[in-house]
Each structure stands twice: as C-alpha cells, then as structure tokens.
Amino acid sequence: MQKTSSRLLSLLSLLQTHRDWSGRDLAERLGITARTVRRDIDRLRELGYLITTVKGPGGGYRLAAGHQLPPLLFDDDQAIALAVALQTVTAGTAVADDAVRALATLRQVMPPRLRHRIDLLRVTAVRPPDGYRAPRTDGQVLVDVGRAIRAREELRFDHTPGSGTSAGAPRRVHPHHLVTWRDRWYLVAWDPDREDWRTFRVDRIRPRTPNGPRFVPRELPGGDVAAFVTDRFRGNDGHDGTRTRWPCEGEVVLHLPAADVAPYAEDGVVEELGPHHCRLTLGSWSWTGLAAALGRFDADIEVVGPPRLATAFTELSARYGRAAKAR
C-alpha cells in the first residue's frame, strides 16, 4: 500500500480530471478500501481543497473551485514549463511585474531537486529597445472583457484612440476573442453599429457597467482568430477569411548569403541560391514600403517581380535623390 502522502497525491490527481468519482471507483484505482478513501478525502479538505459530495445511488466526490487558492499539484514537466513560460514574459510586457512575482512564489514552493532544474534553465528576457515599452494592461480590464466573452454579453466601454486623444462616444460591441500581438492585448469583436468586425487595444478600453444584453455569437471570417488578426494587421479586411497574405508581395535576389538574411526576414521566405546570393520573398502594406524594407539589407538587389516593385524602387530612388539635393 502506498504511503499516505503519496496516496493523497494520487487521489488528488484523479480528482483533478474534472469528473465525478464514486468512492468504489477511487478505491479500486488506488488499491485501498472505501473507508480509507473517505479518510483521505477529509485530509484533502483540511488542506484547503473544496471537495463536494455527489448525491446519487452510488455517491461520489467532485473537486470544485474554492474561495482561496489551495496547494496545486504539478508534475515535474508541468512545473518546468510554467517556470520557463513565466520567465519569457518578464521584460517589456503588460504583465511583466506580475509574472516576476508569480515566478518567485512558484520557486519558493518547489522541492529542492526541482528548484535546481529550474535554476539550470534560466531564461533571459531581452527588454525592447530604449523608447519602446509595451503598454500596461489592467488585469481587471482583462478579466472584465474575458467575462463578457464567456457570458456572451454585449460589452460597453470608452475607448481612447491614441495618446493625447480624448475618448469618443461610448462603444458597444459583441466581444469574441482576446488576443496578444507583439506584446499588446487586443479585443476582436463584432460592432453592431458599424456592422463590421473591429479590433481594439485593451489598454485603451475602460469598461462600463453593467454589460449589455446577451447575443448570439457570429462566425469569425475563416474561423481562425490568429489568421484573422494577422490579416487585419497586414491591411486586408479579412471578410472572406481566405486572405492572409500581404497586399503587396514581391520577390528579389539579394547579394548576401541566406544565413545573413534569414534572421531579419521576419515572415519572408529565404531561398539559398549560392554562397553569396539568396532569393527573398517579402510583403508589406505598400509597394514603396516594400522597396524601403528591402533596402535595409544594404546589398545589391535584383528585382524578380512583379513590375510594380521595380517601379517602386525607381520612385523611391528619385525621392531619396531629391532629399540628398535638398542639403
């Protein structure tokens, strides 16, 4: 028979599978008597776990959410994954300070052997360049928005478009998804007044209470929120849910090794053509913007296509020439 501490952990692990367990099933799984199951359930309750008794012919038990956070059960791999995840958000993100405190708390309750493994996996989160700081998002606002999404209730809020800009008229939307994009939180929602999908920076949202009436969720175009948001930030309307490419996409040959280009190509496609040449397919919001982005590689460029990209290089060259003469 297992030792009491080990048996309690096994029992707790079974209860955490979010299902009702009869006393008989638990006894069979653990190889103990029904009486021992009852005693172990009482011990877990004393430790702070809210375990309710399920009524019925056979009776049973269910692990419910308590009013206070009880001791949590993680296996080694889960604890390591959680610690590494917390370390990756400790620089420049909206919840960086909270992540640091959570990581410190988690480390304190780890057994020495596991704490040592975590210390061997120290991750350095590089802060963004000077002058850039991810806007801090109020955790309570995230909870309020998330609650409206889950309850399928109309969300009413004030929204400030940008720094130094006063809030416009109160907005009302049908909230669908909370997403993160480059260290910022966004709300994806259907705007019934504009009859279109909209994205809102959550750090600029100030919810109003109470929420509005319940709504029947619409199907997000394409059904994939990641593809939809990517589409929007690339300048596409995303209404048909089929376009995830940049509106302007071109192909060039760069006189640089592929290994030197790949780290800076972002979502571009790099193809090695030889030790000193590579093919790069890249996209942007405009042809001029694409030409300027390609110019940052500081190497000779051969335009493969389309012709509009070559035209953009000509126009950009003329613009830069005029800027040089203006000196």
XYZ file of C-alpha atoms in Angstrom:
327
model
C 0.000 0.000 0.000
C 1.215 3.496 -0.823
C 2.364 5.841 1.892
C -0.262 8.354 2.988
C 1.387 11.398 1.311
C 1.899 9.570 -1.976
C -1.640 8.195 -1.845
C -3.094 11.670 -1.267
C -1.273 12.997 -4.326
C -2.595 10.115 -6.419
C -6.105 10.754 -5.151
C -5.815 14.468 -5.885
C -4.525 13.726 -9.371
C -7.614 11.625 -10.086
C -9.959 14.280 -8.714
C -8.329 16.936 -10.930
C -9.564 15.197 -14.075
C -12.818 17.184 -13.721
C -15.262 14.310 -13.377
C -17.331 12.734 -10.658
C -15.755 9.754 -8.911
C -17.601 7.189 -6.884
C -15.952 6.012 -3.694
C -15.801 2.486 -5.093
C -14.014 3.600 -8.294
C -11.467 5.592 -6.329
C -10.838 2.669 -4.006
C -10.270 0.328 -6.951
C -7.940 2.744 -8.753
C -5.847 3.330 -5.621
C -5.977 -0.218 -4.253
C -7.441 0.837 -0.910
C -10.713 0.451 0.973
C -13.718 2.775 0.678
C -13.171 3.747 4.323
C -9.609 4.855 3.546
C -10.928 6.899 0.606
C -13.275 8.748 2.968
C -10.441 9.478 5.414
C -8.183 10.720 2.601
C -10.957 12.961 1.264
C -11.247 14.508 4.742
C -7.464 15.072 4.817
C -7.561 16.885 1.450
C -10.403 19.066 2.702
C -8.303 20.009 5.719
C -5.537 21.084 3.321
C -7.897 23.540 1.644
C -9.287 21.587 -1.287
C -13.012 22.048 -1.787
C -14.303 18.530 -2.438
C -18.056 18.195 -2.656
C -20.081 15.048 -2.128
C -22.121 13.959 -5.141
C -25.544 12.619 -4.342
C -26.875 9.530 -6.039
C -27.230 5.761 -5.745
C -23.512 5.166 -5.523
C -22.490 8.537 -4.112
C -19.207 10.082 -5.044
C -16.870 13.061 -4.943
C -16.047 16.077 -7.086
C -13.195 18.597 -6.796
C -14.703 22.098 -7.022
C -13.145 25.551 -7.206
C -12.562 27.047 -3.761
C -12.681 30.610 -2.488
C -8.933 30.519 -1.796
C -6.195 29.028 -3.917
C -5.222 25.697 -2.335
C -1.920 23.912 -2.875
C -1.569 23.000 -6.535
C -0.380 19.717 -7.969
C 2.047 19.828 -10.884
C 4.248 17.079 -12.184
C 7.896 17.957 -12.887
C 7.403 18.704 -16.590
C 4.404 20.955 -15.894
C 6.278 22.919 -13.230
C 9.291 23.435 -15.512
C 7.067 24.526 -18.414
C 5.275 27.013 -16.157
C 8.538 28.463 -14.815
C 10.017 28.879 -18.300
C 6.806 30.475 -19.578
C 6.835 32.992 -16.722
C 10.464 33.876 -17.449
C 9.678 34.678 -21.089
C 7.215 37.439 -20.140
C 9.363 39.276 -17.607
C 10.544 42.072 -19.904
C 8.513 44.744 -21.589
C 5.141 43.011 -21.419
C 1.889 44.154 -19.885
C 2.058 41.594 -17.065
C 5.820 41.577 -16.518
C 5.729 42.614 -12.845
C 3.044 40.072 -12.001
C 4.997 37.351 -13.825
C 8.129 38.092 -11.766
C 6.167 37.784 -8.524
C 4.427 34.600 -9.680
C 7.764 33.046 -10.649
C 9.259 33.871 -7.253
C 6.247 32.325 -5.493
C 6.405 29.196 -7.633
C 10.126 28.741 -6.990
C 9.691 29.011 -3.210
C 7.279 26.088 -3.050
C 9.276 23.793 -5.320
C 11.207 20.905 -3.811
C 15.000 21.407 -3.898
C 15.600 18.908 -6.726
C 13.066 20.659 -8.959
C 14.252 24.145 -7.965
C 17.738 23.122 -9.065
C 16.431 22.063 -12.501
C 14.642 25.410 -12.865
C 17.825 27.293 -11.963
C 19.636 25.428 -14.752
C 17.009 26.709 -17.209
C 17.367 30.408 -16.509
C 15.920 32.394 -19.412
C 16.986 35.974 -20.095
C 14.095 38.023 -21.441
C 15.647 40.814 -23.524
C 13.998 44.151 -22.981
C 12.729 46.085 -26.016
C 14.860 48.951 -27.386
C 15.006 52.218 -25.466
C 11.935 54.304 -26.026
C 9.674 51.293 -26.506
C 7.621 49.933 -23.666
C 4.629 47.690 -24.030
C 1.565 49.481 -22.667
C 0.491 48.189 -19.297
C -2.887 46.494 -19.429
C -5.004 46.492 -16.303
C -5.524 42.899 -15.199
C -9.051 43.704 -14.044
C -9.913 45.006 -17.516
C -8.706 41.713 -18.988
C -10.918 39.839 -16.528
C -13.921 42.060 -17.289
C -13.510 41.616 -21.037
C -12.950 37.882 -20.663
C -16.071 37.582 -18.523
C -18.157 39.325 -21.191
C -16.752 36.995 -23.856
C -17.567 33.908 -21.821
C -21.054 35.135 -20.881
C -21.722 36.298 -24.475
C -22.816 39.682 -23.198
C -22.585 42.955 -25.066
C -19.563 44.925 -23.852
C -19.917 48.663 -23.344
C -16.805 50.774 -22.922
C -14.998 54.054 -23.508
C -12.130 53.783 -25.977
C -9.251 56.233 -26.305
C -7.898 56.042 -29.882
C -4.359 57.184 -29.072
C -2.011 59.103 -26.817
C -3.306 62.574 -26.047
C -6.616 61.890 -27.769
C -9.827 62.169 -25.797
C -12.240 59.263 -25.774
C -15.041 59.406 -28.295
C -18.600 58.267 -27.842
C -19.069 55.083 -25.794
C -18.777 51.926 -27.853
C -20.830 48.744 -27.709
C -19.625 45.505 -29.266
C -20.141 41.762 -29.225
C -16.786 40.547 -27.832
C -15.370 37.340 -29.310
C -11.646 36.907 -28.599
C -8.787 38.303 -26.506
C -5.512 38.035 -28.430
C -1.905 39.124 -27.984
C 0.136 40.620 -30.793
C 3.718 41.800 -30.239
C 3.328 42.414 -26.500
C -0.074 44.109 -26.809
C -3.541 42.850 -25.910
C -6.363 43.242 -28.418
C -10.079 42.571 -28.360
C -11.638 41.118 -31.502
C -15.321 41.998 -31.599
C -18.329 42.497 -33.862
C -19.510 46.112 -33.903
C -23.307 46.096 -34.463
C -23.398 49.875 -35.057
C -20.848 49.668 -37.869
C -21.908 46.180 -38.950
C -18.299 45.048 -39.194
C -15.520 43.331 -37.246
C -13.205 45.532 -35.217
C -10.029 45.158 -33.140
C -9.413 47.326 -30.056
C -6.296 47.847 -27.944
C -7.294 46.581 -24.498
C -5.049 49.090 -22.707
C -7.269 51.810 -24.228
C -10.534 50.218 -23.083
C -12.405 51.398 -19.983
C -15.405 49.086 -19.475
C -18.768 50.480 -18.461
C -21.140 48.612 -16.180
C -23.365 46.804 -16.432
C -22.801 44.783 -19.583
C -25.474 44.818 -22.238
C -27.823 42.016 -23.308
C -26.688 38.558 -24.334
C -26.006 37.928 -28.018
C -25.701 35.007 -30.402
C -22.018 34.836 -31.496
C -21.247 35.306 -35.171
C -18.835 33.065 -37.015
C -15.445 34.749 -37.301
C -14.422 35.013 -41.005
C -12.291 31.988 -41.750
C -12.884 30.563 -38.281
C -9.226 31.075 -37.267
C -8.670 34.030 -34.954
C -4.862 34.010 -35.454
C -5.223 34.176 -39.247
C -7.941 36.826 -38.943
C -5.831 39.113 -36.733
C -2.752 38.620 -38.923
C -4.883 39.539 -41.923
C -6.070 42.737 -40.282
C -2.587 43.894 -39.339
C -1.429 43.243 -42.887
C -4.024 45.646 -44.221
C -6.587 43.125 -45.510
C -10.217 43.365 -44.495
C -10.446 39.631 -43.804
C -14.166 39.470 -44.609
C -13.907 36.319 -46.697
C -11.494 34.642 -44.294
C -9.295 33.471 -47.160
C -6.627 36.180 -47.455
C -3.677 36.055 -45.110
C -1.001 37.413 -47.454
C 0.337 40.946 -47.578
C -1.463 43.217 -50.050
C 1.901 43.879 -51.727
C 4.330 40.979 -52.105
C 7.486 40.875 -54.203
C 10.483 38.723 -54.967
C 14.126 39.805 -55.244
C 17.630 38.355 -55.365
C 19.914 39.755 -52.677
C 23.690 39.674 -52.968
C 24.003 38.268 -49.479
C 24.266 34.745 -48.023
C 20.910 33.277 -46.990
C 22.218 32.825 -43.447
C 22.746 36.604 -43.144
C 19.255 37.427 -44.423
C 17.084 34.822 -42.672
C 17.333 36.262 -39.107
C 15.955 39.595 -40.331
C 13.415 38.441 -42.917
C 10.593 38.191 -40.339
C 7.791 36.319 -42.157
C 9.567 36.422 -45.527
C 10.747 33.322 -47.379
C 14.512 32.987 -47.953
C 15.925 30.589 -50.550
C 19.656 29.938 -50.868
C 20.988 30.428 -54.409
C 24.670 30.101 -53.668
C 27.302 31.050 -51.095
C 26.785 34.792 -51.704
C 23.244 35.079 -53.115
C 19.710 34.295 -51.958
C 16.135 34.781 -53.119
C 13.798 36.652 -50.770
C 10.004 36.857 -50.994
C 8.639 39.563 -48.713
C 5.413 41.505 -48.187
C 4.325 44.922 -46.974
C 1.356 47.309 -46.884
C 2.555 49.225 -49.968
C 4.997 48.797 -52.829
C 7.071 51.774 -51.679
C 7.135 50.387 -48.157
C 8.293 47.025 -49.525
C 11.089 48.643 -51.522
C 12.238 50.534 -48.444
C 12.153 47.360 -46.335
C 14.305 45.517 -48.861
C 16.786 48.395 -48.922
C 17.625 47.864 -45.267
C 19.671 44.778 -46.130
C 22.407 47.089 -47.504
C 23.251 44.914 -50.515
C 22.780 44.894 -54.282
C 19.224 43.932 -55.257
C 17.827 42.319 -58.397
C 14.064 42.588 -58.777
C 12.462 39.351 -59.914
C 8.918 40.701 -59.820
C 6.352 41.999 -60.052
C 6.951 45.105 -62.224
C 5.223 47.314 -59.625
C 8.069 46.582 -57.212
C 10.630 47.766 -59.783
C 8.570 50.936 -60.272
C 8.537 51.496 -56.528
C 12.348 51.285 -56.439
C 12.532 53.914 -59.210
C 10.163 56.244 -57.373
C 11.967 55.738 -54.085
C 15.331 56.391 -55.719
C 14.047 59.682 -57.130
C 12.646 60.668 -53.744
C 15.934 59.923 -51.999
C 17.788 61.845 -54.707
C 15.672 64.927 -54.106
C 16.261 64.585 -50.376
C 20.026 64.497 -50.957
C 19.936 67.610 -53.180
C 17.923 69.461 -50.554
C 21.043 69.615 -48.414
